[in-house]
XYZ file of C-alpha atoms in Angstrom:
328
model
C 2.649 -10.267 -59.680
C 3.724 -6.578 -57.893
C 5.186 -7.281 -54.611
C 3.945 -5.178 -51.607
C 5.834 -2.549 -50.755
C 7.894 -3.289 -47.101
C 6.866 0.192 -46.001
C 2.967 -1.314 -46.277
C 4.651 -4.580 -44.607
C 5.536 -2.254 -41.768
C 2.550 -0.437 -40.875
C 0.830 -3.851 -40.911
C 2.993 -5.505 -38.758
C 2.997 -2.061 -36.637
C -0.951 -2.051 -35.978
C -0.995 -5.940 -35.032
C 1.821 -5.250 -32.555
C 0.339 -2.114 -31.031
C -2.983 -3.652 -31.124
C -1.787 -7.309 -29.329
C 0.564 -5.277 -26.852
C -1.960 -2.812 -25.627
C -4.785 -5.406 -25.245
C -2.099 -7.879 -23.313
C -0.935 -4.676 -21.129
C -4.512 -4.008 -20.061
C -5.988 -7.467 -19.752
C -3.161 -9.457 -18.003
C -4.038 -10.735 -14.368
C -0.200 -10.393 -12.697
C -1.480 -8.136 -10.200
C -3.578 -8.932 -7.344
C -6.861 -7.435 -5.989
C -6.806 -3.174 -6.073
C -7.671 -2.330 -2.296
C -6.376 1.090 -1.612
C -6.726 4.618 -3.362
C -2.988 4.360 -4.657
C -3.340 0.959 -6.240
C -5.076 2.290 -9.236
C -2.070 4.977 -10.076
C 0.053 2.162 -9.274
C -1.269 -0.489 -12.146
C -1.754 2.045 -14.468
C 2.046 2.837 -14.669
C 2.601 -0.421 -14.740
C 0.495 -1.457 -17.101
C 2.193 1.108 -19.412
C 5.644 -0.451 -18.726
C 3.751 -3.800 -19.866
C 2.362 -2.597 -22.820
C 5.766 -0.849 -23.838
C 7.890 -4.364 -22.696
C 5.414 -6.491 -25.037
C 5.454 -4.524 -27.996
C 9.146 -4.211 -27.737
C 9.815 -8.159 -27.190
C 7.299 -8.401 -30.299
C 9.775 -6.077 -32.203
C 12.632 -7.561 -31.310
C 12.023 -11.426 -31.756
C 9.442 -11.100 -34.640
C 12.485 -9.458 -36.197
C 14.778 -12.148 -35.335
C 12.437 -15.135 -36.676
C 11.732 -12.960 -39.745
C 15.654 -12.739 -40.131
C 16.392 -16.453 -39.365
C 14.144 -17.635 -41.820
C 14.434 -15.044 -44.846
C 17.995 -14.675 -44.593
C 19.209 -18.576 -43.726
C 21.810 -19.812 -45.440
C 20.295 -21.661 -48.553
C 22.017 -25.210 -49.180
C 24.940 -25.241 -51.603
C 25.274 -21.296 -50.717
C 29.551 -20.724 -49.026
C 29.516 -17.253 -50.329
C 30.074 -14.914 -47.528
C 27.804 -11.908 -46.439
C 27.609 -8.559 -47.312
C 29.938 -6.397 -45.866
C 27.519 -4.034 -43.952
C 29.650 -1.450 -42.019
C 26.678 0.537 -40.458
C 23.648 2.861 -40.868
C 23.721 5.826 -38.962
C 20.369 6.417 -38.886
C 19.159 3.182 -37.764
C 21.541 3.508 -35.006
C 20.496 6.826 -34.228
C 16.565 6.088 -34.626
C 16.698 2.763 -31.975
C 19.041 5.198 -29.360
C 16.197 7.683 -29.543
C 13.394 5.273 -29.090
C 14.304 4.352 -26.252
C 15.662 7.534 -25.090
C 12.347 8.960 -25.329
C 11.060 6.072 -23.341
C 12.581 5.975 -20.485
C 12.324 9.964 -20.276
C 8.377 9.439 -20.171
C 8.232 6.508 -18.111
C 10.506 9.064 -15.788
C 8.014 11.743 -15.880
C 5.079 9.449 -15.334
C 6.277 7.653 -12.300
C 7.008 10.969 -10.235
C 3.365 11.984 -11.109
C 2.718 9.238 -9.473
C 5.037 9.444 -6.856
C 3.550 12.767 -6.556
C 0.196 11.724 -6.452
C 0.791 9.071 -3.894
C 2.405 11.773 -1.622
C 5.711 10.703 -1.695
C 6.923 14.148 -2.159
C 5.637 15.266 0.901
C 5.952 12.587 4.049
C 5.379 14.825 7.160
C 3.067 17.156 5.117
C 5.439 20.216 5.289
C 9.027 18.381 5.751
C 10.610 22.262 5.228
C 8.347 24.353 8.034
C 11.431 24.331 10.360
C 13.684 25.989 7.769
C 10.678 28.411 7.243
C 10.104 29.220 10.665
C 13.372 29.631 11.550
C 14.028 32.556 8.842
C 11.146 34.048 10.351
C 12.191 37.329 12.484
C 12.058 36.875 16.239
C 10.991 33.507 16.202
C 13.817 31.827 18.005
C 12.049 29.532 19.948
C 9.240 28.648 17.297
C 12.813 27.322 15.190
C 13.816 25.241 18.385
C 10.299 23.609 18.651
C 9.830 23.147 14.647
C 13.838 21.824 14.828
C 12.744 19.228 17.242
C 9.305 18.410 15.431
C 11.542 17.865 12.251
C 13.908 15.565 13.812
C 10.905 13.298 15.130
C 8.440 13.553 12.370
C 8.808 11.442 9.146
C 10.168 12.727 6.859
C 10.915 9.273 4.608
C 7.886 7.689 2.500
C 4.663 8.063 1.528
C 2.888 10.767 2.911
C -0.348 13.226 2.041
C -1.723 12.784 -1.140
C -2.027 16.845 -2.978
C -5.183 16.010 -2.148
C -4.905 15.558 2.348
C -2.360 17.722 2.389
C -1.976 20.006 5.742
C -4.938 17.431 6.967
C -4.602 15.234 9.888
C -5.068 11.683 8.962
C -8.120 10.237 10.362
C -6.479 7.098 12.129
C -2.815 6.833 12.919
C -1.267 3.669 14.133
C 2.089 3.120 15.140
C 4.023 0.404 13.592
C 7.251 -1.444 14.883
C 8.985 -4.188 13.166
C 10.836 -6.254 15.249
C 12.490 -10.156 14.484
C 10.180 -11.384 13.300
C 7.214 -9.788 13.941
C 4.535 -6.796 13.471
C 3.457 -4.512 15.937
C 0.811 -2.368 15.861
C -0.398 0.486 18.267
C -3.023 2.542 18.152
C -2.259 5.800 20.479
C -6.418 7.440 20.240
C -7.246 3.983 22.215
C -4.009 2.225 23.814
C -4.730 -0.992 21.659
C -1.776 -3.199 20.517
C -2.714 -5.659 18.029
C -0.132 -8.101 16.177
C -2.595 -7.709 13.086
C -3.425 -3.958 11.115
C -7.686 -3.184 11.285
C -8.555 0.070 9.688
C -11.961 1.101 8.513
C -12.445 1.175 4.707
C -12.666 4.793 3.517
C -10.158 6.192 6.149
C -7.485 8.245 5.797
C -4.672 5.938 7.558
C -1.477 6.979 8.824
C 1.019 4.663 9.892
C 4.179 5.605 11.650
C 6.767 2.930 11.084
C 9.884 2.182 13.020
C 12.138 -0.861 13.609
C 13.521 -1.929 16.615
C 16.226 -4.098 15.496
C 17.335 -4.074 11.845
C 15.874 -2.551 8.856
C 12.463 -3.871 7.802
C 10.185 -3.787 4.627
C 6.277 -3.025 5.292
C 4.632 -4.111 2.001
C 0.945 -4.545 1.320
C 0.494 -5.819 -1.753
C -3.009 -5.535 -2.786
C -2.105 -1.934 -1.576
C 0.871 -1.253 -4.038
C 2.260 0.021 -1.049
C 5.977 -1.081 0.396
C 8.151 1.357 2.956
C 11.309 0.140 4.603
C 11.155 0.311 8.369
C 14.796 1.630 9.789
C 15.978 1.694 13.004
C 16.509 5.149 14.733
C 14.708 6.967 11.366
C 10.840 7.400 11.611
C 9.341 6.416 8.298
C 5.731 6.722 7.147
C 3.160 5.105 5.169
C -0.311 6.836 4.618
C -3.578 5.250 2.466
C -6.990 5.052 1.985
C -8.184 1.353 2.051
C -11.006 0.723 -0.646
C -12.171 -2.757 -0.266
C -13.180 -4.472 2.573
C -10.909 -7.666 3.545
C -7.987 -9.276 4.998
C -5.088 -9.064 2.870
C -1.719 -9.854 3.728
C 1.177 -8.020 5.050
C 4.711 -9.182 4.148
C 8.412 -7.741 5.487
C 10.131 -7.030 1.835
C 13.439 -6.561 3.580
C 15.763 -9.698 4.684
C 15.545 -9.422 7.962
C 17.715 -12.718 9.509
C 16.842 -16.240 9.518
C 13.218 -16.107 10.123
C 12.556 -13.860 7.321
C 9.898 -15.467 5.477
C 7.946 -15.869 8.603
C 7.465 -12.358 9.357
C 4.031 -11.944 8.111
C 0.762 -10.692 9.121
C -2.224 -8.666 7.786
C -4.416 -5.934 7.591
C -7.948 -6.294 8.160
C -9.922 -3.816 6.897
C -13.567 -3.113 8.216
C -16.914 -1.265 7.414
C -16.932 1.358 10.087
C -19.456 -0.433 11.622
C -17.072 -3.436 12.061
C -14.247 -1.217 13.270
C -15.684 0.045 15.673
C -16.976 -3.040 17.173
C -13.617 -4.243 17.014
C -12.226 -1.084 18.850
C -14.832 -1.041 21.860
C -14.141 -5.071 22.391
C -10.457 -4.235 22.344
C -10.556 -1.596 24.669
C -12.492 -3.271 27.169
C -10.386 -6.531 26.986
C -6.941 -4.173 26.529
C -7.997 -2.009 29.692
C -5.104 -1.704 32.805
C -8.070 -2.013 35.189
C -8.930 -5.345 35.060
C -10.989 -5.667 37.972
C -14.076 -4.113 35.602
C -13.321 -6.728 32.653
C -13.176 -9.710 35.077
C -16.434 -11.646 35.278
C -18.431 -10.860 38.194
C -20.199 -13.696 40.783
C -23.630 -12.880 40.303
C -23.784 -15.171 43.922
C -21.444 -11.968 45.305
C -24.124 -9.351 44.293
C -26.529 -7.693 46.351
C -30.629 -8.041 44.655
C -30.673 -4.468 43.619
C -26.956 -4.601 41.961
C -28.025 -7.844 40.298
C -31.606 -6.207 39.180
C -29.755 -2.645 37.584
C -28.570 -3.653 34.610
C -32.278 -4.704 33.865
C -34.717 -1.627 35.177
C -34.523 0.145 31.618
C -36.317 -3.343 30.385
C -38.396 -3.220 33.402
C -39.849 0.131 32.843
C -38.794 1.254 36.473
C -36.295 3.756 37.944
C -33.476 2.624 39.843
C -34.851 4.405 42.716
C -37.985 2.143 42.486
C -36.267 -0.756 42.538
C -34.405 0.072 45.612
C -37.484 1.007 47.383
C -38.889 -2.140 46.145
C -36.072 -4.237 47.167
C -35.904 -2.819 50.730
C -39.839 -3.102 50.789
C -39.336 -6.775 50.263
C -36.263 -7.245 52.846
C -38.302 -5.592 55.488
C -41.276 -8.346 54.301
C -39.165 -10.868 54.803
């Protein structure tokens, strides 16, 4: 009977590995829900680092049970084995495997990076250096030297995409032990809990108060360290409606696993809602949120709120009311 060649053994075994590894890599449920516009670059990278870490581990310990069993030591057998000094190109074939590797997997993840808009955290982190080579534009340098010392210029920023774009909703973030804090300058809200609109272009602005702290969304595949005295920033587009949670990645003291909260994220419908009941409750003036006596109110201020369903001008109703007072 002709035995099959080992080079035929090889690109059997080959197919079946690449085969079981790629459909493993793309059909494995380790990551949670996708709910931003990064999370997809995200999981694809890493499900090519899966599919390359299974077909390895395939390699390497179908090898070693092919080995144990095919080259056991057979009873009666006290010969020794044969002297093997080396193969040179064996050695030089698994150093370039994985050479090659990790030089792609390199290239990949700063397209991502890239992509994400980690290259670019402030939008144009070099503008002072520009403007200050610019002739006569002394004071532009001293403004754009100022700008750069208080705008991020540490994580992920504009996407190649939004970049030079003001993000549509910017919240500032401050992590503090052991606790978020979240305040949105457009409407003077502070919130211990994240709500963005889905489909917005969110910028957060992230600063700690105390010691360093990790903001990490994971459905996001987002996670930026919050330092004290360095402005850091963190900017996404939320793609799924939900409340997912928010976790500090960064030991922060004793009460470290504690220091959780979450984002909400609303149809704009929703958000807005939540923004107009905010403001109103939020509001320094708190004589117009307190509820009002209807006893303490004159007819006609009772009566206002309700002329548009009455079909009558305000003016009517006054005349009315004094018509009636004078009746009376």
């Amino acid at each position: 009977m002709q035995q099959v060649p080992v080079s035929l053994w090889t690109l059997v075994a080959g197919i079946v590995v690449t085969a079981i590894s790629i459909w493993i890599g793309q059909n494995h449920t380790l990551m949670p829900v996708q709910a931003s516009l990064q999370a997809p670059l995200v999981d694809g990278f890493f499900n090519v680092m899966f599919t390359i870490a299974i077909a390895l581990f395939l390699v390497v310990e179908g090898t070693i049970l092919i080995f144990l069993v095919k080259f056991r030591r057979r009873r009666g057998d006290d010969t020794d084995g044969l002297p093997i000094e080396g193969n040179v190109p064996l050695e030089i074939f698994w150093t370039a495997i994985p050479t090659v590797i990790v030089l792609g997997l390199g290239i990949y993840s700063v397209d991502v990076f890239n992509q994400m808009g980690g290259f670019e955290p402030a939008g144009h982190p070099h503008s002072a250096a520009h403007v200050a080579h610019m002739p006569g534009s002394a004071i532009a340098a001293t403004l754009s030297d100022t700008e750069a010392t208080t705008a991020p210029t540490i994580g992920i920023g504009a996407s190649p995409q939004t970049l030079n774009k003001p993000a549509d909703l910017v919240v500032d973030v401050k992590g503090i032990q052991y606790a978020w804090l979240f305040n949105y300058p457009d409407s003077g809200i502070t919130s211990g809990e994240l709500h963005i609109p889905v489909g917005a272009d969110v910028q957060l602005n992230l600063s700690a108060q105390d010691v360093i702290h990790s903001f990490w969304v994971p459905n996001f595949r987002l996670k930026q360290d919050a330092l004290p005295g360095i402005p850091t920033e963190l900017r996404f587009v939320a793609t799924k409606p939900g409340t997912y949670p928010v976790v500090c990645a960064e030991l922060c003291g004793g009460y470290h696993g504690s220091m959780r909260t979450q984002v909400i994220v609303h149809t704009p419908e929703e958000y807005d809602n939540w923004r107009t009941e905010n403001q109103i409750a939020q509001q320094q003036n708190l004589n117009q949120v307190v509820a009002v006596n209807p006893a303490d109110l004159s007819t006609s201020e009772f009566l206002a709120p309700h002329t548009h369903d009455m079909g009558i001008s305000a003016a009517t109703l006054e005349s009315m009311v004094i018509g009636q007072e004078r009746h009376d």
